[in-house]
Short mmCIF file of C-alpha atoms in Angstrom, two decimals:
data_model
loop_
_atom_site.label_atom_id
_atom_site.label_comp_id
_atom_site.label_asym_id
_atom_site.label_seq_id
_atom_site.Cartn_x
_atom_site.Cartn_y
_atom_site.Cartn_z
CA UNK A 1 12.67 17.73 -37.99
CA UNK A 2 14.07 20.97 -39.32
CA UNK A 3 17.14 21.37 -41.51
CA UNK A 4 19.46 24.08 -40.17
CA UNK A 5 22.42 23.79 -42.57
CA UNK A 6 24.00 21.16 -44.75
CA UNK A 7 24.15 17.98 -42.65
CA UNK A 8 22.73 19.70 -39.51
CA UNK A 9 19.17 18.98 -38.41
CA UNK A 10 17.16 20.10 -35.39
CA UNK A 11 15.34 17.11 -33.86
CA UNK A 12 12.59 17.98 -31.34
CA UNK A 13 12.98 16.23 -28.00
CA UNK A 14 9.40 14.98 -28.14
CA UNK A 15 9.87 13.28 -31.54
CA UNK A 16 9.45 9.69 -30.16
CA UNK A 17 6.20 10.69 -28.43
CA UNK A 18 4.92 12.41 -31.58
CA UNK A 19 5.71 9.26 -33.55
CA UNK A 20 3.85 7.09 -31.04
CA UNK A 21 0.81 9.39 -31.20
CA UNK A 22 0.89 9.39 -35.00
CA UNK A 23 1.01 5.59 -35.10
CA UNK A 24 -1.81 5.33 -32.56
CA UNK A 25 -4.05 7.62 -34.63
CA UNK A 26 -3.18 5.90 -37.88
CA UNK A 27 -3.84 2.43 -36.48
CA UNK A 28 -7.08 3.37 -34.75
CA UNK A 29 -5.84 3.39 -31.18
CA UNK A 30 -2.67 1.43 -31.61
CA UNK A 31 -1.79 -2.22 -31.48
CA UNK A 32 -1.02 -3.96 -28.22
CA UNK A 33 1.46 -6.82 -28.39
CA UNK A 34 1.81 -9.18 -25.46
CA UNK A 35 4.55 -11.78 -25.27
CA UNK A 36 3.01 -15.08 -24.19
CA UNK A 37 6.23 -17.09 -24.25
CA UNK A 38 9.85 -16.52 -25.20
CA UNK A 39 10.00 -20.13 -26.42
CA UNK A 40 9.06 -21.03 -29.98
CA UNK A 41 5.96 -23.21 -30.22
CA UNK A 42 8.01 -26.28 -31.27
CA UNK A 43 10.20 -26.04 -28.14
CA UNK A 44 7.18 -25.68 -25.86
CA UNK A 45 5.94 -29.10 -26.99
CA UNK A 46 8.71 -31.03 -25.21
CA UNK A 47 9.92 -28.97 -22.27
CA UNK A 48 9.47 -29.40 -18.52
CA UNK A 49 7.78 -26.21 -17.36
CA UNK A 50 4.37 -24.55 -17.43
CA UNK A 51 4.04 -23.31 -21.02
CA UNK A 52 1.54 -21.33 -23.06
CA UNK A 53 0.68 -24.62 -24.78
CA UNK A 54 -0.35 -26.09 -21.42
CA UNK A 55 -2.73 -23.20 -20.89
CA UNK A 56 -4.19 -23.87 -24.34
CA UNK A 57 -4.61 -27.58 -23.48
CA UNK A 58 -6.38 -26.70 -20.24
CA UNK A 59 -8.66 -24.32 -22.15
CA UNK A 60 -9.43 -26.96 -24.80
CA UNK A 61 -7.64 -25.09 -27.61
CA UNK A 62 -10.71 -22.97 -28.31
CA UNK A 63 -10.57 -20.31 -30.99
CA UNK A 64 -7.72 -21.85 -32.98
CA UNK A 65 -8.03 -21.77 -36.75
CA UNK A 66 -7.15 -24.63 -39.09
CA UNK A 67 -4.64 -22.67 -41.14
CA UNK A 68 -1.41 -20.76 -40.48
CA UNK A 69 -0.48 -20.29 -36.84
CA UNK A 70 -3.67 -22.01 -35.63
CA UNK A 71 -2.66 -25.15 -37.50
CA UNK A 72 0.87 -25.00 -36.04
CA UNK A 73 -0.56 -24.65 -32.54
CA UNK A 74 -2.91 -27.61 -33.02
CA UNK A 75 0.01 -29.80 -34.14
CA UNK A 76 2.12 -28.59 -31.17
CA UNK A 77 -0.79 -29.33 -28.80
CA UNK A 78 -0.85 -32.95 -30.06
CA UNK A 79 2.91 -33.22 -29.44
CA UNK A 80 2.54 -31.60 -26.01
CA UNK A 81 -0.18 -34.07 -25.08
CA UNK A 82 2.09 -36.98 -26.08
CA UNK A 83 4.97 -35.51 -24.05
CA UNK A 84 2.79 -34.98 -20.97
CA UNK A 85 1.57 -38.58 -21.24
CA UNK A 86 5.21 -39.78 -21.37
CA UNK A 87 5.85 -37.77 -18.18
CA UNK A 88 2.84 -39.31 -16.41
CA UNK A 89 1.03 -35.96 -16.37
CA UNK A 90 -1.70 -36.82 -18.88
CA UNK A 91 -3.63 -39.79 -20.16
CA UNK A 92 -4.75 -40.16 -23.77
CA UNK A 93 -8.24 -41.59 -24.31
CA UNK A 94 -8.78 -41.77 -28.05
CA UNK A 95 -8.80 -38.19 -29.32
CA UNK A 96 -9.24 -36.80 -25.79
CA UNK A 97 -6.51 -36.06 -23.31
CA UNK A 98 -7.03 -36.11 -19.56
CA UNK A 99 -4.60 -33.76 -17.82
CA UNK A 100 -3.23 -34.33 -14.32
CA UNK A 101 -4.60 -32.21 -11.50
CA UNK A 102 -2.54 -29.09 -10.77
CA UNK A 103 -0.70 -29.59 -14.06
CA UNK A 104 0.74 -26.07 -14.25
CA UNK A 105 1.98 -26.07 -10.64
CA UNK A 106 3.51 -29.54 -11.08
CA UNK A 107 5.35 -28.51 -14.27
CA UNK A 108 6.50 -25.21 -12.72
CA UNK A 109 7.76 -26.96 -9.58
CA UNK A 110 9.67 -29.58 -11.58
CA UNK A 111 11.33 -26.91 -13.70
CA UNK A 112 12.22 -24.80 -10.65
CA UNK A 113 13.68 -27.85 -8.85
CA UNK A 114 15.87 -28.73 -11.86
CA UNK A 115 16.98 -25.11 -12.29
CA UNK A 116 17.74 -24.83 -8.57
CA UNK A 117 19.96 -27.94 -8.77
CA UNK A 118 21.90 -26.38 -11.65
CA UNK A 119 22.33 -23.06 -9.82
CA UNK A 120 23.38 -24.85 -6.61
CA UNK A 121 26.02 -26.80 -8.56
CA UNK A 122 27.32 -23.56 -10.17
CA UNK A 123 27.33 -21.37 -7.06
CA UNK A 124 27.86 -23.76 -4.14
CA UNK A 125 24.83 -22.19 -2.45
CA UNK A 126 22.02 -24.30 -1.05
CA UNK A 127 18.53 -23.88 -2.51
CA UNK A 128 15.85 -22.65 -0.13
CA UNK A 129 12.38 -23.31 -1.61
CA UNK A 130 9.79 -20.63 -0.91
CA UNK A 131 6.58 -21.67 0.86
CA UNK A 132 3.31 -19.86 0.17
CA UNK A 133 3.12 -16.67 2.23
CA UNK A 134 6.78 -16.87 3.30
CA UNK A 135 8.93 -13.72 3.30
CA UNK A 136 12.30 -14.10 1.54
CA UNK A 137 15.13 -11.59 1.81
CA UNK A 138 18.37 -11.60 -0.14
CA UNK A 139 20.55 -9.86 -2.67
CA UNK A 140 19.04 -9.85 -6.16
CA UNK A 141 21.81 -11.50 -8.20
CA UNK A 142 20.19 -12.20 -11.58
CA UNK A 143 17.06 -13.18 -13.41
CA UNK A 144 16.48 -16.63 -14.88
CA UNK A 145 14.17 -17.09 -17.87
CA UNK A 146 12.36 -20.43 -17.77
CA UNK A 147 9.52 -22.00 -19.73
CA UNK A 148 7.34 -21.21 -16.70
CA UNK A 149 8.29 -17.54 -16.72
CA UNK A 150 11.02 -15.27 -15.43
CA UNK A 151 12.39 -15.67 -11.91
CA UNK A 152 14.70 -13.64 -9.69
CA UNK A 153 17.54 -15.30 -7.83
CA UNK A 154 17.96 -13.94 -4.29
CA UNK A 155 20.82 -15.09 -2.09
CA UNK A 156 21.88 -14.44 1.48
CA UNK A 157 25.44 -15.75 1.10
CA UNK A 158 24.56 -19.31 2.14
CA UNK A 159 21.24 -20.07 0.48
CA UNK A 160 19.30 -18.83 -2.53
CA UNK A 161 15.66 -18.72 -3.56
CA UNK A 162 13.92 -18.37 -6.91
CA UNK A 163 10.90 -16.06 -6.87
CA UNK A 164 8.72 -14.59 -9.64
CA UNK A 165 10.46 -11.62 -11.29
CA UNK A 166 9.05 -8.13 -11.89
CA UNK A 167 10.57 -5.42 -14.16
CA UNK A 168 11.09 -3.04 -11.22
CA UNK A 169 13.78 -5.40 -9.91
CA UNK A 170 16.27 -4.61 -12.68
CA UNK A 171 16.99 -1.28 -10.96
CA UNK A 172 17.87 -3.25 -7.80
CA UNK A 173 20.43 -5.70 -9.25
CA UNK A 174 23.09 -6.31 -6.56
CA UNK A 175 20.91 -4.84 -3.79
CA UNK A 176 19.00 -6.46 -0.94
CA UNK A 177 15.30 -6.95 -1.62
CA UNK A 178 12.51 -8.86 0.09
CA UNK A 179 9.55 -10.70 -1.35
CA UNK A 180 6.41 -12.39 -0.07
CA UNK A 181 5.11 -15.01 -2.49
CA UNK A 182 1.47 -15.97 -2.40
CA UNK A 183 -0.13 -18.55 -4.69
CA UNK A 184 -0.90 -16.18 -7.57
CA UNK A 185 0.95 -12.99 -6.65
CA UNK A 186 4.18 -11.56 -5.27
CA UNK A 187 4.86 -8.46 -3.21
CA UNK A 188 8.33 -6.90 -3.28
CA UNK A 189 9.99 -4.64 -0.72
CA UNK A 190 12.77 -2.50 -2.17
CA UNK A 191 15.07 0.23 -0.94
CA UNK A 192 16.68 1.15 2.32
CA UNK A 193 15.04 -0.59 5.23
CA UNK A 194 13.01 -2.55 2.62
CA UNK A 195 10.02 -0.40 3.33
CA UNK A 196 9.10 0.51 -0.26
CA UNK A 197 6.55 -2.06 -1.42
CA UNK A 198 5.72 -3.09 -4.98
CA UNK A 199 3.14 -5.71 -5.94
#
């Protein structure tokens, strides 16, 4: 920045980019931060939905330390195991826990079903579940943040669907979009004629 007169400074337009480059050099290439869950670890222990804790349980909790955050996660994993057993989705055998098959899909589907009931009660629209490979078209009304992730609500005036959300959708709020959901991915069609695809 350059001082022109008392209280007047010239700020270069590329100042944010210069700052980012400076930080990247100073930190040896920068630091990447990835949000794994918007829910605090304590809340993940007793919620219906596919959580980061469930992924840790499936992976055996490898790489967790015994102090600090690692200790908190281990305690939350014990609580999560107890909760899943209460829900009939796990069985405790001594120190071991046997998880139900398709645990993540089961938790995700239960959370989506409950959320869909709430939305149907609020809007008067009927929920239309999305089958694998099915194309869904509707007006993007809002996003819904769940333990299982973020979902977009699409409605056609009579029915609505909940489909995995992508950041590109925020530009299309209130517009008609189409999506094809496949087991582990989603493809979006945006724009006039819905010809512009985004995966």
